[in-house]
PDB file of C-alpha atoms and ligand atoms in Angstrom:
ATOM      1  CA  MET A  18      12.885  32.172 -14.038  1.00 45.00           C
ATOM      2  CA  LYS A  19       9.957  33.715 -12.282  1.00 50.00           C
ATOM      3  CA  TYR A  20       8.914  37.308 -12.152  1.00 58.00           C
ATOM      4  CA  ILE A  21       5.708  38.687 -10.787  1.00 67.00           C
ATOM      5  CA  LEU A  22       3.872  41.942 -11.308  1.00 66.00           C
ATOM      6  CA  TYR A  23       2.905  42.874  -7.764  1.00 64.00           C
ATOM      7  CA  SER A  24       1.311  46.243  -7.645  1.00 62.00           C
ATOM      8  CA  ILE A  25       0.328  49.192  -9.709  1.00 64.00           C
ATOM      9  CA  SER A  26       0.094  52.679  -8.290  1.00 63.00           C
ATOM     10  CA  GLY A  27      -0.227  55.570 -10.710  1.00 61.00           C
ATOM     11  CA  ALA A  28       2.274  54.901 -13.469  1.00 65.00           C
ATOM     12  CA  MET A  29       4.399  52.808 -11.117  1.00 82.00           C
ATOM     13  CA  LYS A  30       4.349  49.041 -11.569  1.00 92.00           C
ATOM     14  CA  VAL A  31       6.469  46.853  -9.311  1.00 94.00           C
ATOM     15  CA  HIS A  32       7.942  43.719 -10.889  1.00 94.00           C
ATOM     16  CA  ALA A  33       9.632  41.253  -8.548  1.00 93.00           C
ATOM     17  CA  ILE A  34      12.498  39.166  -9.918  1.00 92.00           C
ATOM     18  CA  GLU A  35      13.055  36.450  -7.374  1.00 87.00           C
ATOM     19  CA  GLY A  36      16.583  35.910  -6.099  1.00 81.00           C
ATOM     20  CA  ARG A  37      18.230  32.550  -6.799  1.00 80.00           C
ATOM     21  CA  GLY A  38      20.689  30.824  -4.502  1.00 82.00           C
ATOM     22  CA  PHE A  39      22.427  33.428  -2.353  1.00 86.00           C
ATOM     23  CA  SER A  40      21.144  36.275  -4.498  1.00 92.00           C
ATOM     24  CA  GLY A  41      18.660  38.703  -2.996  1.00 95.00           C
ATOM     25  CA  ASN A  42      15.431  39.737  -4.734  1.00 95.00           C
ATOM     26  CA  ILE A  43      15.484  42.330  -7.487  1.00 95.00           C
ATOM     27  CA  PHE A  44      12.606  44.756  -8.028  1.00 96.00           C
ATOM     28  CA  LEU A  45      12.167  46.531 -11.311  1.00 96.00           C
ATOM     29  CA  ILE A  46       9.817  49.472 -11.016  1.00 96.00           C
ATOM     30  CA  ASP A  47       8.238  50.317 -14.317  1.00 94.00           C
ATOM     31  CA  ALA A  48       7.623  54.039 -13.957  1.00 94.00           C
ATOM     32  CA  LYS A  49       8.240  57.011 -16.242  1.00 93.00           C
ATOM     33  CA  LYS A  50      11.831  56.791 -14.985  1.00 95.00           C
ATOM     34  CA  PRO A  51      12.486  53.034 -14.652  1.00 96.00           C
ATOM     35  CA  CYS A  52      14.155  52.120 -11.391  1.00 97.00           C
ATOM     36  CA  LEU A  53      15.814  48.995 -10.038  1.00 97.00           C
ATOM     37  CA  VAL A  54      15.726  48.314  -6.299  1.00 98.00           C
ATOM     38  CA  ASP A  55      18.681  46.018  -5.521  1.00 97.00           C
ATOM     39  CA  SER A  56      20.592  44.172  -8.196  1.00 96.00           C
ATOM     40  CA  GLY A  57      20.946  40.636  -6.854  1.00 94.00           C
ATOM     41  CA  TRP A  58      24.247  38.819  -7.197  1.00 91.00           C
ATOM     42  CA  GLU A  59      24.817  37.428 -10.667  1.00 83.00           C
ATOM     43  CA  PRO A  60      27.948  37.817 -12.769  1.00 77.00           C
ATOM     44  CA  ASP A  61      25.741  38.848 -15.671  1.00 80.00           C
ATOM     45  CA  ILE A  62      22.058  39.563 -16.108  1.00 84.00           C
ATOM     46  CA  SER A  63      21.300  37.021 -18.823  1.00 86.00           C
ATOM     47  CA  PHE A  64      19.067  35.105 -16.367  1.00 85.00           C
ATOM     48  CA  CYS A  65      16.479  37.902 -16.430  1.00 87.00           C
ATOM     49  CA  ALA A  66      17.388  39.628 -19.700  1.00 84.00           C
ATOM     50  CA  GLU A  67      14.129  38.755 -21.466  1.00 87.00           C
ATOM     51  CA  GLN A  68      11.959  39.992 -18.633  1.00 89.00           C
ATOM     52  CA  VAL A  69      13.926  43.202 -18.205  1.00 90.00           C
ATOM     53  CA  LYS A  70      13.783  43.861 -21.942  1.00 90.00           C
ATOM     54  CA  GLU A  71      10.026  43.297 -21.975  1.00 91.00           C
ATOM     55  CA  ILE A  72       9.466  45.706 -19.088  1.00 92.00           C
ATOM     56  CA  LEU A  73      11.830  48.431 -20.286  1.00 94.00           C
ATOM     57  CA  ARG A  74      10.573  48.367 -23.889  1.00 93.00           C
ATOM     58  CA  GLY A  75      13.709  49.996 -25.247  1.00 93.00           C
ATOM     59  CA  ARG A  76      14.083  52.530 -22.414  1.00 95.00           C
ATOM     60  CA  ARG A  77      17.140  52.750 -20.210  1.00 95.00           C
ATOM     61  CA  LEU A  78      17.204  52.296 -16.464  1.00 95.00           C
ATOM     62  CA  GLU A  79      17.342  55.703 -14.807  1.00 96.00           C
ATOM     63  CA  ARG A  80      17.977  54.632 -11.243  1.00 97.00           C
ATOM     64  CA  ILE A  81      19.608  51.656  -9.506  1.00 97.00           C
ATOM     65  CA  VAL A  82      18.912  51.948  -5.789  1.00 98.00           C
ATOM     66  CA  LEU A  83      20.779  49.629  -3.413  1.00 98.00           C
ATOM     67  CA  THR A  84      19.161  49.016  -0.012  1.00 98.00           C
ATOM     68  CA  HIS A  85      22.513  48.201   1.621  1.00 98.00           C
ATOM     69  CA  ARG A  86      26.108  47.198   0.979  1.00 98.00           C
ATOM     70  CA  HIS A  87      25.903  43.373   1.015  1.00 97.00           C
ATOM     71  CA  ILE A  88      27.092  41.512  -2.060  1.00 96.00           C
ATOM     72  CA  ASP A  89      23.870  39.522  -2.483  1.00 96.00           C
ATOM     73  CA  HIS A  90      22.106  42.868  -3.119  1.00 97.00           C
ATOM     74  CA  VAL A  91      24.787  44.856  -4.948  1.00 97.00           C
ATOM     75  CA  GLY A  92      26.828  42.170  -6.763  1.00 95.00           C
ATOM     76  CA  GLY A  93      24.857  42.558 -10.009  1.00 94.00           C
ATOM     77  CA  ALA A  94      24.737  46.368 -10.001  1.00 96.00           C
ATOM     78  CA  MET A  95      27.593  46.877 -12.458  1.00 95.00           C
ATOM     79  CA  SER A  96      26.059  44.359 -14.912  1.00 93.00           C
ATOM     80  CA  PHE A  97      22.755  46.241 -14.949  1.00 94.00           C
ATOM     81  CA  TYR A  98      24.630  49.534 -15.119  1.00 95.00           C
ATOM     82  CA  GLY A  99      26.731  48.326 -18.051  1.00 94.00           C
ATOM     83  CA  GLU A 100      23.733  46.990 -19.943  1.00 93.00           C
ATOM     84  CA  TYR A 101      21.034  49.567 -19.182  1.00 94.00           C
ATOM     85  CA  GLY A 102      22.756  52.537 -17.543  1.00 94.00           C
ATOM     86  CA  GLY A 103      21.187  54.163 -14.484  1.00 93.00           C
ATOM     87  CA  GLU A 104      22.598  56.266 -11.701  1.00 96.00           C
ATOM     88  CA  ILE A 105      23.521  54.042  -8.729  1.00 98.00           C
ATOM     89  CA  PHE A 106      22.299  55.180  -5.308  1.00 98.00           C
ATOM     90  CA  ALA A 107      22.958  53.952  -1.766  1.00 98.00           C
ATOM     91  CA  HIS A 108      22.688  55.448   1.703  1.00 98.00           C
ATOM     92  CA  ALA A 109      25.644  57.671   2.584  1.00 98.00           C
ATOM     93  CA  ASP A 110      26.678  55.350   5.446  1.00 98.00           C
ATOM     94  CA  ASP A 111      27.067  52.337   3.113  1.00 98.00           C
ATOM     95  CA  ALA A 112      28.126  54.223  -0.037  1.00 98.00           C
ATOM     96  CA  GLU A 113      31.843  54.352   0.660  1.00 98.00           C
ATOM     97  CA  SER A 114      32.163  50.575   1.002  1.00 98.00           C
ATOM     98  CA  LEU A 115      30.785  50.367  -2.549  1.00 98.00           C
ATOM     99  CA  THR A 116      32.781  53.189  -4.128  1.00 98.00           C
ATOM    100  CA  SER A 117      35.969  51.730  -2.671  1.00 97.00           C
ATOM    101  CA  GLY A 118      35.040  48.086  -3.356  1.00 96.00           C
ATOM    102  CA  ASP A 119      35.452  46.991   0.276  1.00 97.00           C
ATOM    103  CA  GLN A 120      35.491  43.173   0.084  1.00 97.00           C
ATOM    104  CA  GLU A 121      35.125  42.682   3.845  1.00 96.00           C
ATOM    105  CA  SER A 122      32.134  44.715   5.022  1.00 97.00           C
ATOM    106  CA  THR A 123      30.164  43.963   1.839  1.00 97.00           C
ATOM    107  CA  GLY A 124      30.343  40.258   2.716  1.00 95.00           C
ATOM    108  CA  ALA A 125      32.178  39.504  -0.554  1.00 95.00           C
ATOM    109  CA  THR A 126      35.009  37.662   1.215  1.00 95.00           C
ATOM    110  CA  LEU A 127      32.634  35.890   3.602  1.00 91.00           C
ATOM    111  CA  PHE A 128      30.430  34.593   0.772  1.00 89.00           C
ATOM    112  CA  GLY A 129      33.268  33.866  -1.636  1.00 90.00           C
ATOM    113  CA  GLY A 130      32.586  36.602  -4.173  1.00 91.00           C
ATOM    114  CA  ARG A 131      34.097  39.819  -5.324  1.00 91.00           C
ATOM    115  CA  ILE A 132      32.645  43.279  -5.832  1.00 91.00           C
ATOM    116  CA  GLY A 133      34.230  45.906  -7.994  1.00 84.00           C
ATOM    117  CA  PRO A 134      34.256  49.589  -7.071  1.00 95.00           C
ATOM    118  CA  MET A 135      31.151  51.336  -8.391  1.00 97.00           C
ATOM    119  CA  PRO A 136      30.075  54.956  -8.779  1.00 97.00           C
ATOM    120  CA  VAL A 137      27.486  55.713  -6.088  1.00 98.00           C
ATOM    121  CA  THR A 138      25.366  58.784  -5.374  1.00 98.00           C
ATOM    122  CA  LYS A 139      24.712  59.161  -1.650  1.00 98.00           C
ATOM    123  CA  LEU A 140      21.224  59.269  -0.186  1.00 98.00           C
ATOM    124  CA  ARG A 141      20.076  60.332   3.261  1.00 98.00           C
ATOM    125  CA  GLU A 142      16.973  60.083   5.448  1.00 98.00           C
ATOM    126  CA  GLY A 143      14.019  61.855   3.848  1.00 97.00           C
ATOM    127  CA  ASP A 144      15.534  62.120   0.363  1.00 98.00           C
ATOM    128  CA  SER A 145      13.127  61.553  -2.469  1.00 97.00           C
ATOM    129  CA  ILE A 146      13.941  59.585  -5.618  1.00 97.00           C
ATOM    130  CA  ASP A 147      11.911  60.992  -8.478  1.00 95.00           C
ATOM    131  CA  LEU A 148      10.423  58.348 -10.789  1.00 95.00           C
ATOM    132  CA  GLY A 149       8.552  60.833 -12.989  1.00 93.00           C
ATOM    133  CA  GLU A 150       4.858  61.633 -13.396  1.00 91.00           C
ATOM    134  CA  GLY A 151       4.416  62.274  -9.679  1.00 90.00           C
ATOM    135  CA  ASP A 152       5.814  58.899  -8.579  1.00 93.00           C
ATOM    136  CA  SER A 153       8.688  58.798  -6.134  1.00 95.00           C
ATOM    137  CA  LEU A 154      10.385  56.700  -3.484  1.00 96.00           C
ATOM    138  CA  LYS A 155      11.252  58.203  -0.116  1.00 97.00           C
ATOM    139  CA  VAL A 156      14.373  57.134   1.760  1.00 98.00           C
ATOM    140  CA  ILE A 157      13.995  55.824   5.313  1.00 98.00           C
ATOM    141  CA  HIS A 158      17.338  55.243   7.005  1.00 98.00           C
ATOM    142  CA  THR A 159      17.051  51.947   8.898  1.00 98.00           C
ATOM    143  CA  PRO A 160      20.464  51.039  10.364  1.00 98.00           C
ATOM    144  CA  GLY A 161      20.898  47.764  12.238  1.00 98.00           C
ATOM    145  CA  HIS A 162      21.473  45.112   9.562  1.00 98.00           C
ATOM    146  CA  THR A 163      24.225  47.390   8.269  1.00 98.00           C
ATOM    147  CA  VAL A 164      24.872  50.972   9.361  1.00 98.00           C
ATOM    148  CA  GLY A 165      23.698  52.330   6.001  1.00 98.00           C
ATOM    149  CA  SER A 166      20.693  50.070   5.437  1.00 98.00           C
ATOM    150  CA  MET A 167      17.688  51.908   4.104  1.00 98.00           C
ATOM    151  CA  CYS A 168      14.104  51.164   3.180  1.00 98.00           C
ATOM    152  CA  LEU A 169      12.180  52.902   0.415  1.00 98.00           C
ATOM    153  CA  ILE A 170       8.525  53.809   0.522  1.00 97.00           C
ATOM    154  CA  GLY A 171       6.291  54.905  -2.341  1.00 95.00           C
ATOM    155  CA  GLY A 172       3.088  54.036  -4.187  1.00 92.00           C
ATOM    156  CA  GLY A 173       1.828  52.030  -1.187  1.00 93.00           C
ATOM    157  CA  SER A 174       4.897  49.776  -1.207  1.00 95.00           C
ATOM    158  CA  LEU A 175       7.705  49.388   1.306  1.00 97.00           C
ATOM    159  CA  PHE A 176      10.991  48.016  -0.066  1.00 98.00           C
ATOM    160  CA  SER A 177      12.651  46.722   3.072  1.00 98.00           C
ATOM    161  CA  GLY A 178      15.989  45.225   1.985  1.00 98.00           C
ATOM    162  CA  ASP A 179      17.262  42.983   4.795  1.00 98.00           C
ATOM    163  CA  THR A 180      15.672  44.979   7.619  1.00 98.00           C
ATOM    164  CA  VAL A 181      12.380  43.041   7.754  1.00 98.00           C
ATOM    165  CA  PHE A 182      10.925  40.096   5.829  1.00 98.00           C
ATOM    166  CA  ALA A 183       7.453  38.587   5.379  1.00 97.00           C
ATOM    167  CA  ASP A 184       5.818  36.796   8.325  1.00 97.00           C
ATOM    168  CA  GLY A 185       7.739  38.650  11.003  1.00 97.00           C
ATOM    169  CA  GLY A 186      11.265  37.945   9.783  1.00 97.00           C
ATOM    170  CA  VAL A 187      14.104  40.306  10.690  1.00 97.00           C
ATOM    171  CA  GLY A 188      17.572  40.807   9.262  1.00 97.00           C
ATOM    172  CA  ARG A 189      20.650  39.571  11.090  1.00 96.00           C
ATOM    173  CA  TRP A 190      22.637  42.141  13.037  1.00 96.00           C
ATOM    174  CA  ASP A 191      25.806  40.119  13.730  1.00 94.00           C
ATOM    175  CA  LEU A 192      27.659  41.029  10.526  1.00 95.00           C
ATOM    176  CA  GLU A 193      30.094  43.946  10.226  1.00 95.00           C
ATOM    177  CA  THR A 194      28.436  47.314  11.114  1.00 97.00           C
ATOM    178  CA  GLY A 195      25.285  45.488  12.322  1.00 97.00           C
ATOM    179  CA  ASN A 196      23.698  46.485  15.645  1.00 96.00           C
ATOM    180  CA  TYR A 197      20.688  45.044  17.516  1.00 96.00           C
ATOM    181  CA  ASP A 198      19.599  48.283  19.221  1.00 96.00           C
ATOM    182  CA  GLN A 199      19.710  50.182  15.948  1.00 98.00           C
ATOM    183  CA  LEU A 200      17.741  47.422  14.200  1.00 98.00           C
ATOM    184  CA  LEU A 201      15.084  47.526  16.915  1.00 97.00           C
ATOM    185  CA  ALA A 202      14.762  51.324  16.589  1.00 98.00           C
ATOM    186  CA  SER A 203      14.563  50.971  12.795  1.00 98.00           C
ATOM    187  CA  VAL A 204      11.794  48.364  12.903  1.00 98.00           C
ATOM    188  CA  GLU A 205       9.916  50.556  15.418  1.00 98.00           C
ATOM    189  CA  LYS A 206      10.203  53.382  12.900  1.00 98.00           C
ATOM    190  CA  LEU A 207       8.849  51.168  10.071  1.00 98.00           C
ATOM    191  CA  SER A 208       5.936  50.001  12.213  1.00 97.00           C
ATOM    192  CA  GLY A 209       4.675  53.583  12.356  1.00 96.00           C
ATOM    193  CA  LEU A 210       4.447  53.978   8.577  1.00 97.00           C
ATOM    194  CA  GLU A 211       1.505  53.452   6.229  1.00 95.00           C
ATOM    195  CA  PHE A 212       1.934  51.006   3.342  1.00 95.00           C
ATOM    196  CA  GLU A 213      -0.013  48.168   1.740  1.00 94.00           C
ATOM    197  CA  ASP A 214       2.643  45.935   0.183  1.00 94.00           C
ATOM    198  CA  LEU A 215       6.017  44.751   1.434  1.00 96.00           C
ATOM    199  CA  HIS A 216       8.914  43.909  -0.886  1.00 96.00           C
ATOM    200  CA  PRO A 217      11.757  42.437   1.171  1.00 97.00           C
ATOM    201  CA  GLY A 218      15.260  41.579   0.008  1.00 97.00           C
ATOM    202  CA  HIS A 219      14.729  37.820   0.428  1.00 96.00           C
ATOM    203  CA  GLY A 220      11.693  35.556   0.299  1.00 94.00           C
ATOM    204  CA  PRO A 221       8.196  36.407  -0.866  1.00 94.00           C
ATOM    205  CA  SER A 222       6.612  39.848  -1.107  1.00 94.00           C
ATOM    206  CA  VAL A 223       3.408  40.575   0.776  1.00 95.00           C
ATOM    207  CA  LYS A 224       0.410  42.003  -1.039  1.00 93.00           C
ATOM    208  CA  GLY A 225      -1.962  43.923   1.217  1.00 93.00           C
ATOM    209  CA  ASN A 226      -1.997  44.422   4.991  1.00 95.00           C
ATOM    210  CA  ALA A 227       1.805  44.347   5.080  1.00 96.00           C
ATOM    211  CA  GLY A 228       1.904  46.479   8.236  1.00 97.00           C
ATOM    212  CA  ALA A 229       0.812  43.396  10.194  1.00 97.00           C
ATOM    213  CA  HIS A 230       3.951  41.564   9.023  1.00 98.00           C
ATOM    214  CA  VAL A 231       6.183  44.414  10.197  1.00 98.00           C
ATOM    215  CA  GLY A 232       4.289  44.447  13.511  1.00 98.00           C
ATOM    216  CA  LEU A 233       5.232  40.770  13.919  1.00 98.00           C
ATOM    217  CA  SER A 234       8.870  41.546  13.096  1.00 98.00           C
ATOM    218  CA  LEU A 235       8.876  44.135  15.863  1.00 98.00           C
ATOM    219  CA  LYS A 236       7.344  41.679  18.311  1.00 97.00           C
ATOM    220  CA  HIS A 237       9.950  39.014  17.450  1.00 96.00           C
ATOM    221  CA  LEU A 238      12.827  41.444  17.742  1.00 96.00           C
ATOM    222  CA  ARG A 239      11.645  42.675  21.155  1.00 95.00           C
ATOM    223  CA  LEU A 240      11.355  39.078  22.376  1.00 94.00           C
ATOM    224  CA  ILE A 241      14.903  38.327  21.209  1.00 88.00           C
ATOM    225  CA  GLY A 242      16.092  41.394  23.087  1.00 81.00           C
ATOM    226  CA  ARG A 243      14.422  40.228  26.284  1.00 70.00           C
ATOM    227  CA  TYR A 244      15.562  36.603  26.201  1.00 67.00           C
ATOM    228  CA  GLY A 245      18.500  36.622  23.777  1.00 59.00           C
TER     229      GLY A 245
HETATM  230 ZN1   ZN B  27      22.225  41.943   3.855  1.00 54.84          ZN
END
């Protein structure tokens, strides 16, 4: 089990808990109001219990923010919720698939899993998630991988879910509610933002100069559009 402290901005410390197998990455933000970005896909959270306990130091989770509806990002949400509490948030356009426990568009059926219905508070473009002591994450709606995919920006970090990855990677757009043109517009939007670090839903995070990685993602996506 590996977890890495990536960046500190104000009171906000980003801990990355690497995904295993199909599971996406989990980020635990140690702020005044502790916040989880994505929950991975584990039936229980025993695999990272020690780390989470060490970071939370007896506090409860206040927010569980899900970047999009796919099971490898949301499958562990109810375990974290049951163990540590925390209001669960997702973009309005993906929220209903989670509140209703839609096994198809969440990829549960496709990947041989099951997601239960969960209580979700809806977020929209420009919403701010307060982490206390002046720290916050801002919601950037980035449809394309799914219609309700979102990225979060705050404290110099971009949490990009499955929209972009390190080294110019981009999310797939061929799954239910995915759309190439929307993904391209979303990556264009991200390329205009200022951030230092990138925390994607799969693979390694990038520390410093992360805008260059998103620039590469945009270049790759445009090339695919031209020749694909
Ligand atoms: Zn996904």
